[in-house]
Short mmCIF file of C-alpha atoms and ligand atoms in Angstrom, two decimals:
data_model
loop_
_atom_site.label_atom_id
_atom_site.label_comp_id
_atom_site.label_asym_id
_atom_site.label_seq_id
_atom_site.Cartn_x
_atom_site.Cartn_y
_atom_site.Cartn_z
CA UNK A 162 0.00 0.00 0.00
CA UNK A 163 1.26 3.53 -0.88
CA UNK A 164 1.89 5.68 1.77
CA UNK A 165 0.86 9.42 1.82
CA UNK A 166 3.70 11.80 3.52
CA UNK A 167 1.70 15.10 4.71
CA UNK A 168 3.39 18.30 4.92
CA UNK A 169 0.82 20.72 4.99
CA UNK A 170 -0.40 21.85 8.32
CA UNK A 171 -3.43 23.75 7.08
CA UNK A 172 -6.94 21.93 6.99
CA UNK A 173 -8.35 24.71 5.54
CA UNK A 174 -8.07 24.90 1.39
CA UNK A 175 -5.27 27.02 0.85
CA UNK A 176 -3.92 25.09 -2.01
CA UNK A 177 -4.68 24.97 -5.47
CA UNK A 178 -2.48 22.50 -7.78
CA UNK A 179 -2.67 23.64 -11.60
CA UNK A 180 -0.76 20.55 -13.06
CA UNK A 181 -1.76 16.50 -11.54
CA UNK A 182 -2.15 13.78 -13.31
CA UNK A 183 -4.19 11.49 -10.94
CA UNK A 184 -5.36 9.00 -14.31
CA UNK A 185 -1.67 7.55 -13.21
CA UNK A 186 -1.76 4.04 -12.40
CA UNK A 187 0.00 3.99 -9.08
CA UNK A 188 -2.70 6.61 -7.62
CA UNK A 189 -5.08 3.82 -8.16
CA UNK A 190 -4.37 2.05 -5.53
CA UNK A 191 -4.61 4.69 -2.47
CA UNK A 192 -8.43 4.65 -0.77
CA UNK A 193 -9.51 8.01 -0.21
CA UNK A 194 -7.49 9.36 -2.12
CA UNK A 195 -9.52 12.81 -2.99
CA UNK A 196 -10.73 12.73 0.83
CA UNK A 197 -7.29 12.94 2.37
CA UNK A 198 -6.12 15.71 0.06
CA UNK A 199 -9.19 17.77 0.70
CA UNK A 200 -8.72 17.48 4.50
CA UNK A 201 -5.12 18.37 3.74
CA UNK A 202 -5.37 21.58 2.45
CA UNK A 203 -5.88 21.07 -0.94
CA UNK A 204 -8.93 23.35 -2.21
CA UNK A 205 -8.38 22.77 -6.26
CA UNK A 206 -6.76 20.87 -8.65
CA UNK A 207 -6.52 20.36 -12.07
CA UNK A 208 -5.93 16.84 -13.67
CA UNK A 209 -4.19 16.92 -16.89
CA UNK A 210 -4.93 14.78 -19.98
CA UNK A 211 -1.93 13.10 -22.44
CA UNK A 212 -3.15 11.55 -25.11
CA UNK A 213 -7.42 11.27 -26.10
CA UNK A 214 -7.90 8.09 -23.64
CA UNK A 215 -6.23 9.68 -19.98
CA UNK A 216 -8.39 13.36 -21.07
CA UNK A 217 -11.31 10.82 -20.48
CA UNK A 218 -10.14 9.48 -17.76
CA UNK A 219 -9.46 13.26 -16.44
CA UNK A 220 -12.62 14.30 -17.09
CA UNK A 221 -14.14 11.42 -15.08
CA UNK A 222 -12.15 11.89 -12.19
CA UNK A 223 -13.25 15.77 -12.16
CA UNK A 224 -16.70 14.83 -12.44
CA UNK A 225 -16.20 13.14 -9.36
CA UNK A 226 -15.17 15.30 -6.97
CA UNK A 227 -16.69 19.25 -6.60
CA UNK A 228 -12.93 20.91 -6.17
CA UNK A 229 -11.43 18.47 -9.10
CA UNK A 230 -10.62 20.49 -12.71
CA UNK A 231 -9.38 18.42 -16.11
CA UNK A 232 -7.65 19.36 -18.76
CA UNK A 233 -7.80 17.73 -22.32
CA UNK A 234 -5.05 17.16 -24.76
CA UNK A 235 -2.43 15.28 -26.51
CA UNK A 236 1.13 15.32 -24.77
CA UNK A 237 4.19 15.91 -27.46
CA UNK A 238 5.56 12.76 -26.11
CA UNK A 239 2.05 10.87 -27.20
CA UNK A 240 1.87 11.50 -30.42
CA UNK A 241 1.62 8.15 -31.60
CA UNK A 242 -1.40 7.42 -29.96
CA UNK A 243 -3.24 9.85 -32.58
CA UNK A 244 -3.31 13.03 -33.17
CA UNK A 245 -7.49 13.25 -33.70
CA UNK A 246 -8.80 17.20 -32.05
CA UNK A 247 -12.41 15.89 -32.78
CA UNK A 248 -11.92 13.74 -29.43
CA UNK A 249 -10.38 16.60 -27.22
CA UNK A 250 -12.95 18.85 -28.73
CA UNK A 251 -15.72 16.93 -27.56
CA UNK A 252 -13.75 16.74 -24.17
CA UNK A 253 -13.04 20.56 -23.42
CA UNK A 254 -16.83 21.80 -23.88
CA UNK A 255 -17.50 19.60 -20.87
CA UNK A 256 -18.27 21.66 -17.50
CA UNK A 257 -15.29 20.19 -15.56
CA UNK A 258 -12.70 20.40 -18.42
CA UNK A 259 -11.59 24.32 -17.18
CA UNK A 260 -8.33 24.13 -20.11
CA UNK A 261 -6.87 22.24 -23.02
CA UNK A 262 -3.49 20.57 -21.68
CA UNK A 263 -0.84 18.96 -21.24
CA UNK A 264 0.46 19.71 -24.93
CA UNK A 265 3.41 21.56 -25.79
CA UNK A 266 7.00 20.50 -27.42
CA UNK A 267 9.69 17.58 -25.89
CA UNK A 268 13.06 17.69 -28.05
CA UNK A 269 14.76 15.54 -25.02
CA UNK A 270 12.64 12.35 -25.75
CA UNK A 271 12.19 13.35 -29.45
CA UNK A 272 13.77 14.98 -31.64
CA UNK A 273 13.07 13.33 -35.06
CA UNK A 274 9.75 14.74 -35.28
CA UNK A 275 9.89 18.15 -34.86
CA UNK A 276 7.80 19.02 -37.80
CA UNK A 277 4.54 17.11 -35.96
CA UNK A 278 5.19 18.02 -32.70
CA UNK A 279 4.84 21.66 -34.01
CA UNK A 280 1.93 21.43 -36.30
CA UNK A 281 -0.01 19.25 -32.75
CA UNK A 282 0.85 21.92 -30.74
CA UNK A 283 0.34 24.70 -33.10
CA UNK A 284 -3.55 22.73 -34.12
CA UNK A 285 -4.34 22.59 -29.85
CA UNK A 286 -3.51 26.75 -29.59
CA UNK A 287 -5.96 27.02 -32.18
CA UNK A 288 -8.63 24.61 -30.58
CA UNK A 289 -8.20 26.68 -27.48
CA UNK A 290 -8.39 30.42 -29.00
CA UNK A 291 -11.55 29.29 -30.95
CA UNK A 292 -12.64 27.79 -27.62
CA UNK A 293 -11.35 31.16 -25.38
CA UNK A 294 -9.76 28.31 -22.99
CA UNK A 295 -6.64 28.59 -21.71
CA UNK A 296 -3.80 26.27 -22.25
CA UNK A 297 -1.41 24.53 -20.18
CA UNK A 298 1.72 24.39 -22.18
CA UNK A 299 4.51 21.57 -21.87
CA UNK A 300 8.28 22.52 -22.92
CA UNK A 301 11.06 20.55 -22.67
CA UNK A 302 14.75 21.58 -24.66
CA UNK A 303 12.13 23.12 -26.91
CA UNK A 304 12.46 27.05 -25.76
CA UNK A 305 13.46 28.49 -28.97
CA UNK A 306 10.37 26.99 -30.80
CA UNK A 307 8.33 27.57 -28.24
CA UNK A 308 8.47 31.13 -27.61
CA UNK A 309 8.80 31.43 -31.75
CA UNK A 310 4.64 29.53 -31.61
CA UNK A 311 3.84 31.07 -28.49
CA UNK A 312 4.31 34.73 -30.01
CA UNK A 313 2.44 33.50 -32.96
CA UNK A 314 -0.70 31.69 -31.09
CA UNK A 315 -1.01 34.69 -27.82
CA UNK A 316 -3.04 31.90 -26.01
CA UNK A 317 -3.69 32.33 -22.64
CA UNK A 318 -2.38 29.92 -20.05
CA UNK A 319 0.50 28.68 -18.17
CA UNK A 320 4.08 27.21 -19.00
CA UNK A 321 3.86 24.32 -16.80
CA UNK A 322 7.03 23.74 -14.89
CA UNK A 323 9.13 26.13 -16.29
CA UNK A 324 12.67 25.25 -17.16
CA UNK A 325 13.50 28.39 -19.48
CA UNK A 326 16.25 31.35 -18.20
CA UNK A 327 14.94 34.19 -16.34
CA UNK A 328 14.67 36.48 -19.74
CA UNK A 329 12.63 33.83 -21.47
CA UNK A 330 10.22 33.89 -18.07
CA UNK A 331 9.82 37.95 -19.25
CA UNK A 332 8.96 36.97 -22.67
CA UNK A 333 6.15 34.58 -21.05
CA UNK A 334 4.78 37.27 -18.91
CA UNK A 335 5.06 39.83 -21.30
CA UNK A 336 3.01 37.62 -23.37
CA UNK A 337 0.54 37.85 -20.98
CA UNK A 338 1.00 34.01 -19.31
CA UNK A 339 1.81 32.36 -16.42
CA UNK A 340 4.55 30.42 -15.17
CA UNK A 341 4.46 27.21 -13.04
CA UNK A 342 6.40 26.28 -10.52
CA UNK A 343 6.51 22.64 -9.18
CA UNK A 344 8.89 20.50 -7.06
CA UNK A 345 11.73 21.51 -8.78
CA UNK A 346 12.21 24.73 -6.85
CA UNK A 347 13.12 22.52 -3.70
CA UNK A 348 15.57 20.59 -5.25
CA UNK A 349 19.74 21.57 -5.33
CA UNK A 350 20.17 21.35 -8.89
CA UNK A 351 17.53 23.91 -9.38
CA UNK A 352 19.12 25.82 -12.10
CA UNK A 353 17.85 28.82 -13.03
CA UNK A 354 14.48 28.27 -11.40
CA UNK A 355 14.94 30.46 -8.10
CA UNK A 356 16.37 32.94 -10.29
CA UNK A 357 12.72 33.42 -12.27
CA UNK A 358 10.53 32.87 -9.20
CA UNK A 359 12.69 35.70 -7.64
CA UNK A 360 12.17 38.49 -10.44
CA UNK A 361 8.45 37.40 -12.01
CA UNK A 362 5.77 38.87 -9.62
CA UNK A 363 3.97 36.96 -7.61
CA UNK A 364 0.61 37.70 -9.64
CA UNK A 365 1.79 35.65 -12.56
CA UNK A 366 3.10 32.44 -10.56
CA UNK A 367 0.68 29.09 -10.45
CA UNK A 368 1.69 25.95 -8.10
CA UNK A 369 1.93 22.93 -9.36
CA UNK A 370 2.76 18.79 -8.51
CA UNK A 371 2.91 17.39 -11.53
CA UNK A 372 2.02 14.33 -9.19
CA UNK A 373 2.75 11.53 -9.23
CA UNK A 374 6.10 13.19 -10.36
CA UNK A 375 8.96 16.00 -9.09
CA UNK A 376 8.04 15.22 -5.62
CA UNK A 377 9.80 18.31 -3.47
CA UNK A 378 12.76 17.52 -1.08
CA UNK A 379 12.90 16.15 1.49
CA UNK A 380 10.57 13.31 0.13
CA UNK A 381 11.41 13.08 -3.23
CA UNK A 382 11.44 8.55 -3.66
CA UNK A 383 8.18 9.25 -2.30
CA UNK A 384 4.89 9.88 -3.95
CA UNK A 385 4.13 13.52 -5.39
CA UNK A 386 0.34 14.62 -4.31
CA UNK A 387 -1.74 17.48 -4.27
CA UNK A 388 -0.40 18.32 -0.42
CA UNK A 389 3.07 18.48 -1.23
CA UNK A 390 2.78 22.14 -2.78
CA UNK A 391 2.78 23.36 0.78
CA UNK A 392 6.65 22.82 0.72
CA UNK A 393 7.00 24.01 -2.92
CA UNK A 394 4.93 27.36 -1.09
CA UNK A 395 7.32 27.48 1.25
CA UNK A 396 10.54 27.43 -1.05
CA UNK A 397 8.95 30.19 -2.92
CA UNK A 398 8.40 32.44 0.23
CA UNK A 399 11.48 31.74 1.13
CA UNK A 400 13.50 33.01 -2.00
CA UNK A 401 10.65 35.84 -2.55
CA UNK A 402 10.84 36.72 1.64
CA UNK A 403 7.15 36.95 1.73
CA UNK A 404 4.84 34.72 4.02
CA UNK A 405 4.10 31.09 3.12
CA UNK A 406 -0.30 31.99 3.39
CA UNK A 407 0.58 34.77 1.24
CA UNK A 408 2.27 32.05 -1.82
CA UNK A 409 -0.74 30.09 -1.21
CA UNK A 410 -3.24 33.02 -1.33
CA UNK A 411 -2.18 34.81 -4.35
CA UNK A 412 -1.26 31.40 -5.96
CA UNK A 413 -4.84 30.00 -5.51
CA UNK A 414 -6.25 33.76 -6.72
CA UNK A 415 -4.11 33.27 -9.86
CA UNK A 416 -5.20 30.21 -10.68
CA UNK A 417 -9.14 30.75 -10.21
CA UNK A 418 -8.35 33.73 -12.00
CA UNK A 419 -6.88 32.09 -15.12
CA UNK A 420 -8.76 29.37 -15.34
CA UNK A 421 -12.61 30.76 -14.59
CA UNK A 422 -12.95 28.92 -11.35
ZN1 ZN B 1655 2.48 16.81 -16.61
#
């Protein structure tokens, strides 16, 4: 049986995670699951689709439980699975489905199909203009491209845990989108990640897990979950030297905010 590590002090729902994906198959096996977080201070979260099959499985999840979000789309790295927008059309006029995500562009697993990976991402942006949803955007070793299509498209949404230097987090802001920050901030080979949380303002940062993945230190062989942003929070106050309540508040604000909650 999985065991759940709790950080977060607060009961109340003070945390809202932009970027899950609970479809995963080792989250099956945890019992009340969705009970625990809420009790734990988790007040939102959004579940993110890969491919057409785990959007379903997103959206059934959200329809599930009242503070529970999806997203729809088809990850770069799941491009073999099809490619077929009728599907995550269908899927991001539902109620619960709040943005179209995770899709975006991977050049470390991939990089001998560039041309596709573009034309997926660059057919989604559209999708989600037409749609006026916002987008939660995927880049990996793709930041040149990226900014290139994101200048083009102007969606709205969020680069989910952002990995770019601290001029390329200007051009995202400037752009008028958001920038997510996960587990990564807690861990010593941060990069240039404390860097960008330190200059962007506050009003333009979302929290994410990216659970069951990038669980934040101390606990990182264990589990990522909704919970865990409470450290991630507290990283962020610490390198900003504001209060953790204040991370969460303005966090949670910026997320309802962006995605109509
Ligand atoms: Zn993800």
């Amino acid at each position: 049986m999985t065991e759940l590590i709790n950080p977060c002090p607060v009961t109340e729902p003070v945390i809202f995670d932009t970027h899950a994906h609970y479809d995963d198959e080792r989250f099956k096996e945890i019992k009340d699951l969705f009970p625990f977080l809420k009790s734990h201070g988790v007040g939102g979260i959004i579940t993110c689709g890969c491919d057409v099959q785990s959007s379903r499985d997103a959206l059934s999840i959200a329809e599930k439980y009242d503070f529970v979000y999806s997203a729809a789309g088809i990850h770069p790295e799941n491009l073999e699975n099809g490619t077929d927008q009728y599907e995550i059309e269908k899927l991001c006029k539902k109620d619960k489905c709040v943005a179209v995500g995770e899709i975006g562009l991977d050049y470390y697993w991939h990089d001998d199909n560039k041309p596709l990976q573009k034309q997926t991402f660059s057919e989604q942006l559209m999708l989600a203009n037409r749609l006026g949803m916002p987008v939660i955007v995927h880049d990996r070793d793709a930041h040149a491209d990226m900014l290139e299509i994101l200048k083009e498209y102007k969606p709205k949404g969020v680069v989910h845990s952002f990995s770019g230097s601290p001029e390329m987090a200007d051009e995202i802001i400037k752009l008028g989108m958001y920038i997510g920050v996960g587990g990564v901030i807690t861990f010593k080979n941060a990069r240039k990640l404390p860097e960008v949380v330190k200059r962007i303002p506050q009003e333009r940062i979302l929290l994410e897990t990216d659970a069951p993945y990038l669980t934040p230190a101390p606990y990182r062989s264990k589990i990522n979950h909704s919970a865990m942003i409470y450290l991630t929070a507290q990283k962020i106050a610490e390198i900003k030297q504001i209060p953790t309540d204040f991370v969460l508040k303005t966090t949670f604000d910026n997320a309802r905010k962006l995605f109509g909650i």
